[in-house]
Coordinates of C-alpha atoms in Angstrom, one line a residue:
M1 CA 0.0 -0.1 0.2
G2 CA 1.7 3.1 -1.3
G3 CA 3.5 5.1 1.2
C4 CA 2.4 3.7 4.5
S5 CA 4.8 0.6 4.8
F6 CA 5.9 1.8 8.3
L7 CA 2.1 1.5 9.8
R8 CA 2.0 -2.1 11.3
P9 CA -1.5 -3.7 11.9
S10 CA -0.5 -3.5 15.7
H11 CA -1.2 0.3 15.5
F12 CA -4.8 -0.1 15.6
I13 CA -7.7 -2.7 16.4
L14 CA -10.6 -3.1 14.0
C15 CA -13.6 -4.5 15.8
G16 CA -16.8 -5.0 13.8
S17 CA -17.7 -1.6 12.5
N18 CA -15.2 0.3 15.1
L19 CA -11.7 1.3 14.7
F20 CA -9.7 1.9 18.0
I21 CA -6.4 3.7 17.7
P22 CA -4.0 4.7 20.7
S23 CA -3.1 8.3 20.9
E24 CA -1.7 10.9 23.4
D25 CA -5.1 11.3 25.1
G26 CA -5.8 7.6 25.3
V27 CA -7.7 5.3 22.8
A28 CA -9.8 7.2 20.5
E29 CA -12.6 5.9 18.4
F30 CA -13.0 7.1 14.7
S31 CA -15.6 6.7 12.0
V32 CA -15.6 7.1 8.1
L33 CA -17.9 6.2 5.4
L34 CA -16.4 4.7 2.3
D35 CA -18.3 4.4 -0.9
I36 CA -17.1 1.9 -3.5
G37 CA -18.6 1.4 -6.8
R38 CA -20.7 3.4 -8.7
K39 CA -24.4 2.1 -7.9
Q40 CA -26.4 2.5 -4.8
D41 CA -27.2 -1.0 -4.1
S42 CA -26.1 -2.8 -1.0
K43 CA -23.7 -5.3 -3.0
R44 CA -21.5 -2.4 -4.3
R45 CA -21.4 -0.4 -1.0
R46 CA -19.3 -1.1 1.9
F47 CA -19.2 0.7 5.2
V48 CA -16.6 1.0 7.9
T49 CA -17.7 3.1 10.9
I50 CA -15.3 4.9 12.9
R51 CA -16.2 7.6 15.4
S52 CA -13.6 10.4 16.3
S53 CA -13.2 12.9 19.0
A54 CA -9.6 13.6 18.8
F55 CA -8.1 13.2 15.4
R56 CA -5.5 16.0 14.8
S57 CA -3.4 15.0 11.8
L58 CA -4.4 15.0 8.2
S59 CA -1.4 12.9 7.4
C60 CA -2.8 10.2 10.2
V61 CA -6.3 10.4 8.3
R62 CA -4.3 9.4 5.2
I63 CA -2.5 6.7 6.6
L64 CA -5.6 5.1 8.1
L65 CA -7.7 5.3 4.8
L66 CA -4.8 3.8 2.8
E67 CA -4.8 0.8 5.3
I68 CA -8.3 0.5 5.2
L69 CA -8.6 0.7 1.4
N70 CA -6.0 -1.9 1.1
R71 CA -8.0 -4.5 3.1
L72 CA -11.1 -4.0 1.1
P73 CA -11.6 -5.9 -1.9
R74 CA -12.0 -4.1 -5.2
K75 CA -14.6 -4.7 -7.8
P76 CA -14.5 -2.0 -10.7
S77 CA -17.8 -1.8 -12.7
K78 CA -18.0 -3.2 -16.0
S79 CA -19.4 0.0 -17.4
V80 CA -16.4 1.8 -16.1
E81 CA -13.9 -0.4 -17.9
H82 CA -16.0 -0.3 -20.9
R83 CA -15.9 3.5 -20.9
E84 CA -12.3 3.8 -20.1
G85 CA -11.5 1.3 -23.0
G86 CA -12.0 4.0 -25.7
G87 CA -14.7 2.0 -27.5
T88 CA -12.3 0.5 -29.8
S89 CA -12.0 -3.1 -28.2
T90 CA -13.7 -6.0 -29.5
S91 CA -12.9 -8.3 -26.7
S92 CA -12.8 -8.2 -22.8
S93 CA -9.0 -8.6 -22.7
T94 CA -8.6 -5.9 -24.9
A95 CA -11.2 -3.6 -23.1
S96 CA -9.2 -4.2 -19.9
T97 CA -5.8 -3.4 -21.6
S98 CA -7.2 0.1 -22.9
A99 CA -8.6 0.8 -19.4
R100 CA -5.2 0.2 -18.0
S101 CA -3.7 2.6 -20.7
S102 CA -6.3 5.3 -19.8
D103 CA -5.4 4.9 -16.1
L104 CA -1.7 5.4 -16.8
S105 CA -2.4 8.9 -18.2
S106 CA -4.6 10.0 -15.3
Y107 CA -2.2 8.5 -12.8
R108 CA 0.8 10.8 -13.5
Y109 CA -1.3 13.9 -12.6
G110 CA -1.7 12.6 -9.1
N111 CA 1.0 12.9 -6.1
S112 CA 3.8 10.5 -6.7
A113 CA 4.0 9.9 -3.0
A114 CA 0.9 7.3 -3.4
S115 CA 3.1 5.1 -5.6
S116 CA 6.1 4.6 -3.3
Y117 CA 7.1 1.2 -2.2
S118 CA 5.4 -0.3 0.8
G119 CA 7.2 -3.6 1.7
P120 CA 6.8 -7.4 0.6
N121 CA 3.2 -7.3 0.9
S122 CA 2.2 -4.4 -1.1
T123 CA -0.1 -4.5 -3.9
S124 CA 0.3 -2.6 -7.2
S125 CA 0.1 1.0 -7.4
L126 CA -3.2 2.4 -6.0
G127 CA -3.2 5.1 -8.8
L128 CA -4.1 2.2 -11.3
N129 CA -7.1 0.9 -9.2
H130 CA -10.6 2.0 -10.3
G131 CA -12.7 4.0 -8.0
D132 CA -9.7 5.7 -6.2
K133 CA -10.7 9.2 -7.0
F134 CA -11.2 10.0 -3.3
L135 CA -7.8 8.8 -2.4
Q136 CA -6.1 10.8 -5.3
A137 CA -7.9 13.9 -4.2
L138 CA -6.4 13.3 -0.8
N139 CA -3.0 12.7 -2.0
S140 CA -3.0 15.9 -3.9
K141 CA -3.1 17.8 -0.6
L142 CA -0.2 16.1 1.0
N143 CA 3.4 16.8 0.1
G144 CA 4.5 13.2 0.5
T145 CA 6.9 13.7 3.1
L146 CA 5.9 10.9 5.1
S147 CA 6.0 8.4 2.4
L148 CA 9.5 9.5 1.3
S149 CA 10.5 8.8 5.0
S150 CA 10.3 5.0 4.1
Y151 CA 12.1 5.1 0.8
E152 CA 14.8 2.8 1.1
A153 CA 17.0 0.6 -1.2
L154 CA 15.7 -2.7 -1.9
P155 CA 17.9 -5.9 -1.9
S156 CA 20.1 -6.6 -5.1
F157 CA 19.1 -9.2 -7.5
R158 CA 22.3 -11.0 -6.7
D159 CA 20.9 -11.5 -3.0
V160 CA 17.7 -13.2 -3.7
P161 CA 17.1 -16.6 -5.4
N162 CA 15.9 -16.8 -8.8
S163 CA 12.2 -17.8 -7.7
E164 CA 12.0 -14.4 -6.1
K165 CA 13.7 -12.2 -8.7
Q166 CA 10.3 -11.5 -10.6
N167 CA 8.7 -10.4 -7.4
L168 CA 11.7 -8.0 -6.5
F169 CA 11.7 -6.7 -10.1
I170 CA 8.2 -5.8 -9.7
K171 CA 8.6 -4.1 -6.4
K172 CA 11.6 -2.1 -7.8
L173 CA 9.4 -1.0 -10.5
Q174 CA 6.7 0.2 -8.1
M175 CA 9.4 1.9 -6.2
C176 CA 10.7 4.0 -9.2
C177 CA 7.1 5.4 -9.8
V178 CA 8.1 8.0 -7.2
V179 CA 8.8 11.3 -9.2
F180 CA 11.1 13.6 -7.4
D181 CA 11.4 17.3 -7.7
F182 CA 14.6 18.4 -9.5
T183 CA 14.0 22.2 -9.4
D184 CA 15.5 22.2 -5.9
P185 CA 18.9 20.4 -6.2
T186 CA 19.3 20.0 -2.6
K187 CA 16.1 18.2 -1.9
N188 CA 15.7 14.5 -1.5
L189 CA 19.4 13.8 -2.4
K190 CA 19.5 10.4 -0.8
E191 CA 16.2 9.3 -2.3
K192 CA 17.1 10.6 -5.8
D193 CA 20.4 8.6 -5.5
I194 CA 18.6 5.3 -4.3
K195 CA 16.0 5.7 -7.2
R196 CA 18.8 6.2 -10.0
Q197 CA 20.6 3.1 -8.6
T198 CA 17.4 1.1 -8.5
L199 CA 16.8 2.2 -12.3
V200 CA 20.4 1.2 -13.2
E201 CA 19.6 -2.4 -11.6
L202 CA 16.2 -2.5 -13.8
V203 CA 18.2 -1.6 -16.8
D204 CA 20.7 -4.7 -16.1
Y205 CA 17.8 -7.0 -15.4
V206 CA 16.0 -6.3 -18.5
S207 CA 19.1 -6.6 -20.6
S208 CA 20.1 -10.0 -19.1
A209 CA 16.4 -11.4 -19.0
N210 CA 16.2 -15.0 -20.2
S211 CA 12.6 -15.8 -20.0
K212 CA 9.5 -14.1 -21.6
F213 CA 8.1 -11.1 -19.9
T214 CA 4.6 -11.7 -18.4
E215 CA 1.5 -9.4 -18.8
N216 CA 1.6 -8.4 -15.1
V217 CA 5.3 -7.4 -15.6
M218 CA 4.7 -5.6 -18.9
H219 CA 1.9 -3.8 -17.1
E220 CA 4.3 -2.5 -14.2
I221 CA 7.1 -1.6 -16.6
V222 CA 4.7 0.7 -18.7
N223 CA 3.3 2.1 -15.5
M224 CA 6.8 3.1 -14.3
V225 CA 7.8 4.3 -17.6
S226 CA 4.7 6.4 -18.1
T227 CA 4.9 7.8 -14.7
N228 CA 8.4 9.0 -15.1
L229 CA 8.4 10.2 -18.7
F230 CA 4.8 11.6 -19.6
R231 CA 4.9 14.9 -18.1
T232 CA 4.0 18.4 -19.1
L233 CA 6.8 20.1 -20.8
T234 CA 7.0 23.3 -18.6
S235 CA 9.9 25.1 -20.4
P236 CA 8.4 27.3 -23.1
P237 CA 9.2 26.1 -26.6
R238 CA 12.0 27.6 -28.5
E239 CA 11.2 30.6 -30.7
N240 CA 11.8 29.5 -34.4
K241 CA 13.5 32.7 -35.6
V242 CA 14.7 33.1 -39.2
L243 CA 18.1 31.8 -39.1
E244 CA 19.5 33.4 -42.0
A245 CA 23.1 33.2 -41.0
F246 CA 22.9 29.4 -40.2
D247 CA 23.7 30.5 -36.4
L248 CA 21.9 27.3 -35.1
E249 CA 24.7 26.6 -32.8
E250 CA 24.2 29.8 -31.0
E251 CA 20.9 28.6 -29.8
E252 CA 21.3 27.5 -26.3
P253 CA 19.2 24.5 -25.5
S254 CA 17.4 23.9 -22.2
M255 CA 18.8 20.9 -20.5
D256 CA 16.1 19.0 -18.1
P257 CA 17.4 19.0 -14.5
A258 CA 15.8 15.6 -14.0
W259 CA 17.9 14.0 -16.8
S260 CA 20.0 11.8 -14.5
H261 CA 16.8 9.9 -13.9
L262 CA 15.1 10.3 -17.2
Q263 CA 18.1 8.9 -19.2
V264 CA 18.1 5.9 -17.3
V265 CA 14.3 5.4 -17.9
Y266 CA 14.8 5.9 -21.6
E267 CA 17.4 3.4 -21.5
F268 CA 15.4 1.0 -19.8
L269 CA 12.4 1.5 -22.3
L270 CA 14.7 1.0 -25.2
R271 CA 16.3 -2.2 -23.5
F272 CA 12.8 -3.5 -22.9
V273 CA 11.4 -2.9 -26.6
T274 CA 14.5 -4.5 -28.1
S275 CA 14.6 -7.3 -25.8
P276 CA 13.9 -10.7 -27.4
E277 CA 12.1 -11.8 -24.4
T278 CA 9.4 -8.9 -25.1
D279 CA 6.5 -10.7 -26.9
A280 CA 5.1 -7.9 -29.4
K281 CA 1.7 -9.5 -29.5
L282 CA 1.3 -9.3 -25.9
A283 CA 3.2 -6.1 -25.4
K284 CA 1.1 -4.2 -27.9
R285 CA -1.8 -4.0 -25.3
Y286 CA 0.5 -1.9 -23.1
V287 CA 2.6 0.2 -25.7
D288 CA -0.8 0.9 -27.4
H289 CA -1.8 4.2 -29.3
S290 CA -2.0 6.2 -26.2
F291 CA 1.4 5.4 -25.2
V292 CA 2.8 6.2 -28.7
L293 CA 0.9 9.4 -28.8
R294 CA 2.3 10.7 -25.4
L295 CA 5.7 9.5 -26.7
L296 CA 5.3 11.7 -29.7
D297 CA 4.3 14.8 -27.4
L298 CA 7.8 14.5 -25.8
F299 CA 9.5 15.3 -29.2
D300 CA 8.8 19.1 -28.5
S301 CA 11.2 18.9 -25.5
E302 CA 13.9 21.4 -25.5
D303 CA 16.5 19.0 -24.3
P304 CA 18.3 17.5 -27.3
R305 CA 19.5 14.5 -25.4
E306 CA 15.9 13.6 -24.7
R307 CA 15.0 14.1 -28.3
D308 CA 17.8 11.8 -29.4
Y309 CA 16.5 9.0 -27.2
L310 CA 13.0 9.3 -28.3
K311 CA 14.1 9.2 -31.8
T312 CA 15.7 5.7 -31.1
V313 CA 12.9 4.3 -29.0
L314 CA 10.2 5.3 -31.5
H315 CA 12.2 3.8 -34.5
R316 CA 12.5 0.6 -32.4
I317 CA 8.8 0.5 -31.5
Y318 CA 8.0 0.9 -35.3
G319 CA 10.4 -1.8 -36.3
K320 CA 8.9 -4.2 -33.5
F321 CA 5.1 -3.4 -33.4
M322 CA 4.0 -3.8 -37.1
V323 CA 0.5 -3.3 -36.1
H324 CA 1.3 0.3 -35.0
R325 CA 2.9 1.3 -38.3
P326 CA 0.2 3.1 -39.8
F327 CA -0.9 4.8 -36.8
I328 CA 2.5 6.2 -36.0
R329 CA 2.9 7.5 -39.6
K330 CA -0.5 9.0 -39.3
A331 CA 0.4 10.7 -35.9
I332 CA 3.4 12.2 -37.3
N333 CA 1.8 13.4 -40.2
N334 CA -0.7 15.5 -37.8
I335 CA 2.4 16.9 -36.1
F336 CA 3.7 18.2 -39.5
Y337 CA 0.2 19.5 -40.3
R338 CA -0.1 21.6 -37.0
F339 CA 3.6 22.8 -37.5
I340 CA 3.1 23.7 -41.1
F341 CA -0.3 25.4 -41.0
E342 CA -0.7 26.5 -37.4
T343 CA 2.3 27.1 -35.1
E344 CA 5.4 27.0 -36.9
K345 CA 7.0 26.1 -33.6
H346 CA 8.3 22.5 -32.7
N347 CA 11.4 21.3 -31.5
G348 CA 11.4 17.7 -32.8
I349 CA 10.8 18.1 -36.5
A350 CA 14.4 17.2 -37.5
E351 CA 14.4 13.9 -35.3
L352 CA 10.9 12.9 -36.6
L353 CA 12.1 13.5 -40.3
E354 CA 15.2 11.3 -39.4
I355 CA 12.7 8.5 -38.3
L356 CA 10.9 9.0 -41.6
G357 CA 14.1 8.7 -43.5
S358 CA 14.6 5.1 -42.3
I359 CA 10.9 4.4 -42.9
I360 CA 10.8 5.8 -46.2
N361 CA 13.9 3.8 -47.3
G362 CA 11.9 0.5 -46.4
F363 CA 8.9 1.4 -48.6
A364 CA 7.9 -1.3 -51.0
L365 CA 7.4 -0.8 -54.7
P366 CA 5.1 0.0 -56.2
M367 CA 4.6 2.9 -53.8
K368 CA 1.3 3.0 -52.1
E369 CA -1.0 6.0 -52.7
E370 CA -0.8 6.8 -48.8
H371 CA 3.0 7.4 -49.2
K372 CA 2.6 9.6 -52.3
L373 CA 0.1 11.7 -50.6
F374 CA 2.5 12.0 -47.5
L375 CA 4.9 13.5 -49.7
V376 CA 2.7 16.1 -51.3
R377 CA 0.7 17.1 -48.3
A378 CA 3.3 17.0 -45.5
L379 CA 7.0 16.8 -46.8
I380 CA 6.8 19.2 -49.6
P381 CA 4.9 22.0 -47.6
L382 CA 7.6 21.6 -44.9
H383 CA 9.7 23.7 -47.2
K384 CA 7.3 26.7 -46.3
P385 CA 8.3 27.5 -42.6
K386 CA 11.0 30.1 -42.2
C387 CA 12.7 27.9 -39.6
I388 CA 13.5 25.5 -42.3
P389 CA 17.4 25.4 -41.3
M390 CA 16.6 23.5 -38.4
Y391 CA 15.6 20.4 -40.1
H392 CA 16.4 20.9 -43.9
Q393 CA 19.1 18.3 -44.1
Q394 CA 16.6 15.6 -42.9
L395 CA 13.9 16.9 -44.9
S396 CA 16.1 16.9 -48.0
Y397 CA 17.1 13.4 -47.4
C398 CA 13.5 12.1 -47.2
I399 CA 12.6 13.8 -50.3
T400 CA 15.5 12.3 -52.3
Q401 CA 14.7 8.9 -50.9
F402 CA 11.1 9.4 -52.5
V403 CA 12.7 10.2 -55.9
E404 CA 15.1 7.3 -55.8
K405 CA 12.4 4.9 -54.9
D406 CA 10.1 6.0 -57.6
C407 CA 11.8 8.3 -60.4
K408 CA 8.5 9.4 -61.6
L409 CA 7.9 11.4 -58.6
A410 CA 10.7 13.9 -59.5
D411 CA 8.4 16.1 -61.4
T412 CA 6.1 16.2 -58.7
V413 CA 9.0 17.3 -56.3
I414 CA 10.6 19.9 -58.4
R415 CA 7.3 21.7 -58.9
G416 CA 6.8 21.4 -55.3
L417 CA 10.1 23.1 -54.8
L418 CA 9.2 25.7 -57.3
K419 CA 6.1 26.5 -55.6
Y420 CA 7.8 27.3 -52.2
W421 CA 10.9 28.7 -53.6
P422 CA 11.9 31.9 -51.6
I423 CA 12.1 35.1 -53.0
T424 CA 13.9 37.5 -50.6
N425 CA 15.6 34.8 -48.3
S426 CA 19.1 34.2 -49.8
S427 CA 20.2 31.7 -47.5
K428 CA 17.1 29.7 -48.0
E429 CA 17.7 29.9 -51.8
V430 CA 21.0 28.4 -51.3
M431 CA 19.6 25.4 -49.3
F432 CA 16.9 24.9 -52.1
L433 CA 19.7 24.9 -54.9
G434 CA 21.5 22.3 -52.9
E435 CA 18.3 20.2 -52.5
L436 CA 17.4 20.7 -56.1
E437 CA 20.8 19.3 -57.1
E438 CA 20.4 16.0 -55.1
V439 CA 16.7 15.5 -56.6
L440 CA 17.9 16.1 -60.0
E441 CA 20.8 13.5 -59.7
A442 CA 17.9 10.9 -59.2
T443 CA 16.0 12.2 -61.9
Q444 CA 15.6 10.5 -65.5
A445 CA 15.3 12.3 -68.9
A446 CA 11.5 11.7 -69.2
E447 CA 10.7 13.4 -65.9
F448 CA 13.4 16.1 -66.3
Q449 CA 11.8 17.2 -69.6
R450 CA 8.3 17.5 -68.1
C451 CA 9.7 20.3 -65.6
M452 CA 12.8 21.7 -67.2
V453 CA 11.2 24.9 -68.7
P454 CA 9.9 26.2 -65.1
L455 CA 12.8 25.0 -63.6
F456 CA 15.4 26.8 -65.6
H457 CA 13.4 29.9 -65.6
Q458 CA 13.9 29.9 -61.8
I459 CA 17.5 28.7 -62.2
S460 CA 17.9 31.9 -64.5
R461 CA 16.7 34.3 -61.8
C462 CA 19.3 32.9 -59.4
L463 CA 22.1 33.2 -61.9
S464 CA 21.1 36.8 -62.1
S465 CA 21.2 37.3 -58.3
S466 CA 23.2 40.0 -56.8
H467 CA 23.7 37.9 -54.0
F468 CA 27.0 36.1 -54.9
Q469 CA 26.2 32.9 -52.8
V470 CA 22.9 32.3 -54.7
A471 CA 24.4 32.8 -58.3
E472 CA 27.5 30.7 -57.2
R473 CA 25.4 27.8 -56.2
A474 CA 23.3 27.8 -59.2
L475 CA 26.4 27.8 -61.4
F476 CA 27.8 25.0 -59.7
L477 CA 24.7 22.8 -61.1
W478 CA 27.0 22.3 -64.3
N479 CA 29.7 20.7 -62.2
N480 CA 27.3 17.7 -61.8
D481 CA 28.0 15.3 -64.6
H482 CA 24.4 13.9 -64.5
I483 CA 22.7 17.3 -64.6
E484 CA 25.3 18.5 -67.3
N485 CA 24.2 15.6 -69.5
L486 CA 20.5 16.5 -69.0
I487 CA 21.0 19.8 -70.0
K488 CA 23.1 19.0 -73.0
Q489 CA 20.2 16.7 -74.2
N490 CA 17.8 19.5 -74.0
C491 CA 20.1 22.2 -74.9
K492 CA 17.7 23.9 -77.6
I493 CA 15.3 24.5 -74.9
I494 CA 17.5 25.4 -72.0
L495 CA 20.3 27.6 -73.6
P496 CA 17.8 30.4 -74.5
I497 CA 16.4 30.6 -71.3
V498 CA 19.7 30.9 -69.4
L499 CA 21.8 32.6 -71.7
P500 CA 20.7 36.3 -71.1
A501 CA 21.5 35.9 -67.4
L502 CA 24.9 34.1 -68.3
E503 CA 25.9 37.2 -70.7
K504 CA 25.0 39.7 -68.0
N505 CA 26.9 37.8 -65.3
A506 CA 29.9 37.8 -67.5
R507 CA 29.9 41.4 -68.2
T508 CA 28.6 43.3 -65.0
H509 CA 28.5 40.9 -61.9
W510 CA 30.4 42.4 -59.3
N511 CA 31.9 39.1 -57.9
Q512 CA 34.9 37.9 -59.5
A513 CA 34.3 34.1 -58.6
V514 CA 30.7 34.4 -60.3
Q515 CA 32.2 36.0 -63.4
S516 CA 34.7 33.1 -63.7
L517 CA 32.0 30.2 -63.2
T518 CA 29.8 32.1 -65.8
I519 CA 32.4 31.9 -68.3
N520 CA 33.1 28.2 -67.8
V521 CA 29.3 27.4 -68.2
R522 CA 29.0 29.4 -71.2
K523 CA 32.2 27.4 -72.7
I524 CA 30.3 24.2 -71.9
F525 CA 27.4 25.4 -74.1
S526 CA 29.5 26.7 -77.0
D527 CA 31.4 23.5 -77.0
A528 CA 28.4 21.2 -77.0
D529 CA 26.6 22.8 -80.0
P530 CA 28.6 25.9 -81.3
E531 CA 26.0 26.8 -84.1
L532 CA 23.2 26.9 -81.5
Y533 CA 25.1 29.1 -79.2
E534 CA 25.9 31.5 -81.8
E535 CA 22.4 31.6 -83.0
C536 CA 21.2 32.1 -79.5
L537 CA 23.7 34.7 -78.7
L538 CA 22.8 36.5 -82.0
K539 CA 19.1 36.5 -80.9
F540 CA 20.0 37.8 -77.4
Q541 CA 22.2 40.8 -78.8
E542 CA 19.1 41.6 -81.2
A543 CA 16.7 41.7 -78.2
E544 CA 19.3 43.8 -76.1
A545 CA 19.5 46.3 -79.1
R546 CA 15.7 46.5 -79.2
E547 CA 15.6 46.7 -75.4
K548 CA 18.0 49.7 -75.6
D549 CA 16.2 51.4 -78.2
I550 CA 13.1 51.2 -76.3
K551 CA 14.8 52.6 -73.2
L552 CA 16.0 55.7 -75.4
K553 CA 12.7 56.3 -76.7
R554 CA 11.1 56.3 -73.4
E555 CA 13.8 58.8 -72.0
A556 CA 13.3 60.9 -74.9
R557 CA 9.6 60.9 -73.9
W558 CA 10.0 61.9 -70.5
K559 CA 12.5 64.6 -71.5
R560 CA 9.8 66.1 -73.9
L561 CA 7.2 66.1 -71.3
E562 CA 9.3 68.0 -68.8
E563 CA 10.1 70.5 -71.4
I564 CA 6.4 71.1 -72.1
A565 CA 5.7 71.2 -68.4
A566 CA 8.3 74.1 -67.9
M567 CA 6.9 76.3 -70.7
K568 CA 3.4 76.0 -69.0
A569 CA 4.5 76.3 -65.6
S570 CA 4.4 80.1 -65.7
S571 CA 0.6 80.4 -66.7
N572 CA -0.4 77.6 -64.3
E573 CA -2.2 75.8 -67.1
A574 CA -2.7 72.0 -67.3
V575 CA -0.3 70.1 -69.6
L576 CA -2.3 67.6 -72.1
V577 CA -0.1 65.8 -74.3
S578 CA -1.6 63.3 -76.7
P579 CA 0.0 60.0 -77.8
K580 CA 0.7 61.5 -81.2
T581 CA 2.4 64.5 -79.9
A582 CA 4.6 62.4 -77.5
S583 CA 5.3 60.0 -80.5
R584 CA 6.5 63.0 -82.7
A585 CA 8.5 64.3 -79.9
S586 CA 10.1 61.0 -79.3
S587 CA 11.0 60.4 -83.0
G588 CA 12.1 63.8 -83.6

């Protein structure tokens, strides 16, 4: 019974419906009414009468009630189990499992002291029993000091016979359900050290297990993990600023003060999931959808160490529990949708994309429509947020994996990149050009021809950029042999698009490196097809002469208008110039 192991039965006398407890004023007689169950019939109600005249300590009340509740049989109503099961179960065993997982989510909000170890005869955590809302409410009013006073280390696994190791394992799990406050580094130092040592022993036990974990053991394991890990992330999420200078390393991550315990719990969970003694068919009842969702919620943690462990654990869960794979993919999709279209703030996008990179690599061919929709609706729109430098490397890998898996997706991906191409963000343009090169490397000629016209119009704009890094990165595309071959095969269409930008760069660009690269690219075109190059160059020169002539006419027209306005200025008359007059003035 959580937190009251030091209260021995000799401390009170239960006689019929009366309870007698020794106190400083003699033997006092107390009464309390306990209502168990939901219905009002006599079969679901039990009464223990205790009359009181001198009860002074609320802590004593708690101790008394815990002891009494532990002695009473518990029979949760079926209606409660069915309601807490979520309505998705088709059998009684599945409903019971879902109810347990629902209890886990509500348990972590109660006082952790109610879960502390209570001795060899203790039952499972009271927070997991149905109908204990009254007890939980009472626990929330107490600070747990009394229960922590009995928090002592249990015997080592080496000191007990093999037949008792499983029972000791469960007791150690229950003992580790106490969550300590790490905001005060001087508080409960002894108890914190005891818990950490116990957690390390649990990791060693799971790693060396040589028999299948039973359902009861799995229940206690998930209970302990849930109690320690699933918490409200109190630190505010990191603001996703526009990181134009790639100064991600200047962001100071927030480290969780409880990491000394959290790290061992994560390691324990990882060893449990990867253990050959964990039966996936049985464990899926406890590592269920609710567990996975709350695990995904933790990816928003500011602590990069926690996100790294979460990445590994979730990937192992995805590999071991095949039944959960569609749900995990859908849940990650929902995180992306919320990030893209609502908040644009999340700390774990890079880690989630890293997991998806491995998942995409394992997609079977032909690719399912579900996966293609994921590419179009989630991955490509991830290029939109301003904080893309935080996860662009992982995103680019996922996009490239899709194209390598199915080359027909290259046109979709390239047009998606063009849709979200940045206009004023130069550093983001450089990233897009790098990703574009990786995609084009995996693109075949047929898909390239479908999108090359809009693609090279955009590349031409990048070549003309006054930002030397953008122009330089665009020119580097010709250093890739595969891309160069694709361009040469379609030179008649591409050269007229990019030649104006190349000529202007070679003549007037302020950066010497850009000018040198431009000359090299011009030589590639001229060597590939000299006649086409001369023809395009001639057309460019003609167009340039026409543009120059139009510019001179426009300047002459404005000059004529200024002269007419100056003559009429003294008389304050309005100046009306017909198109014919302006035309004659410009021609004259």
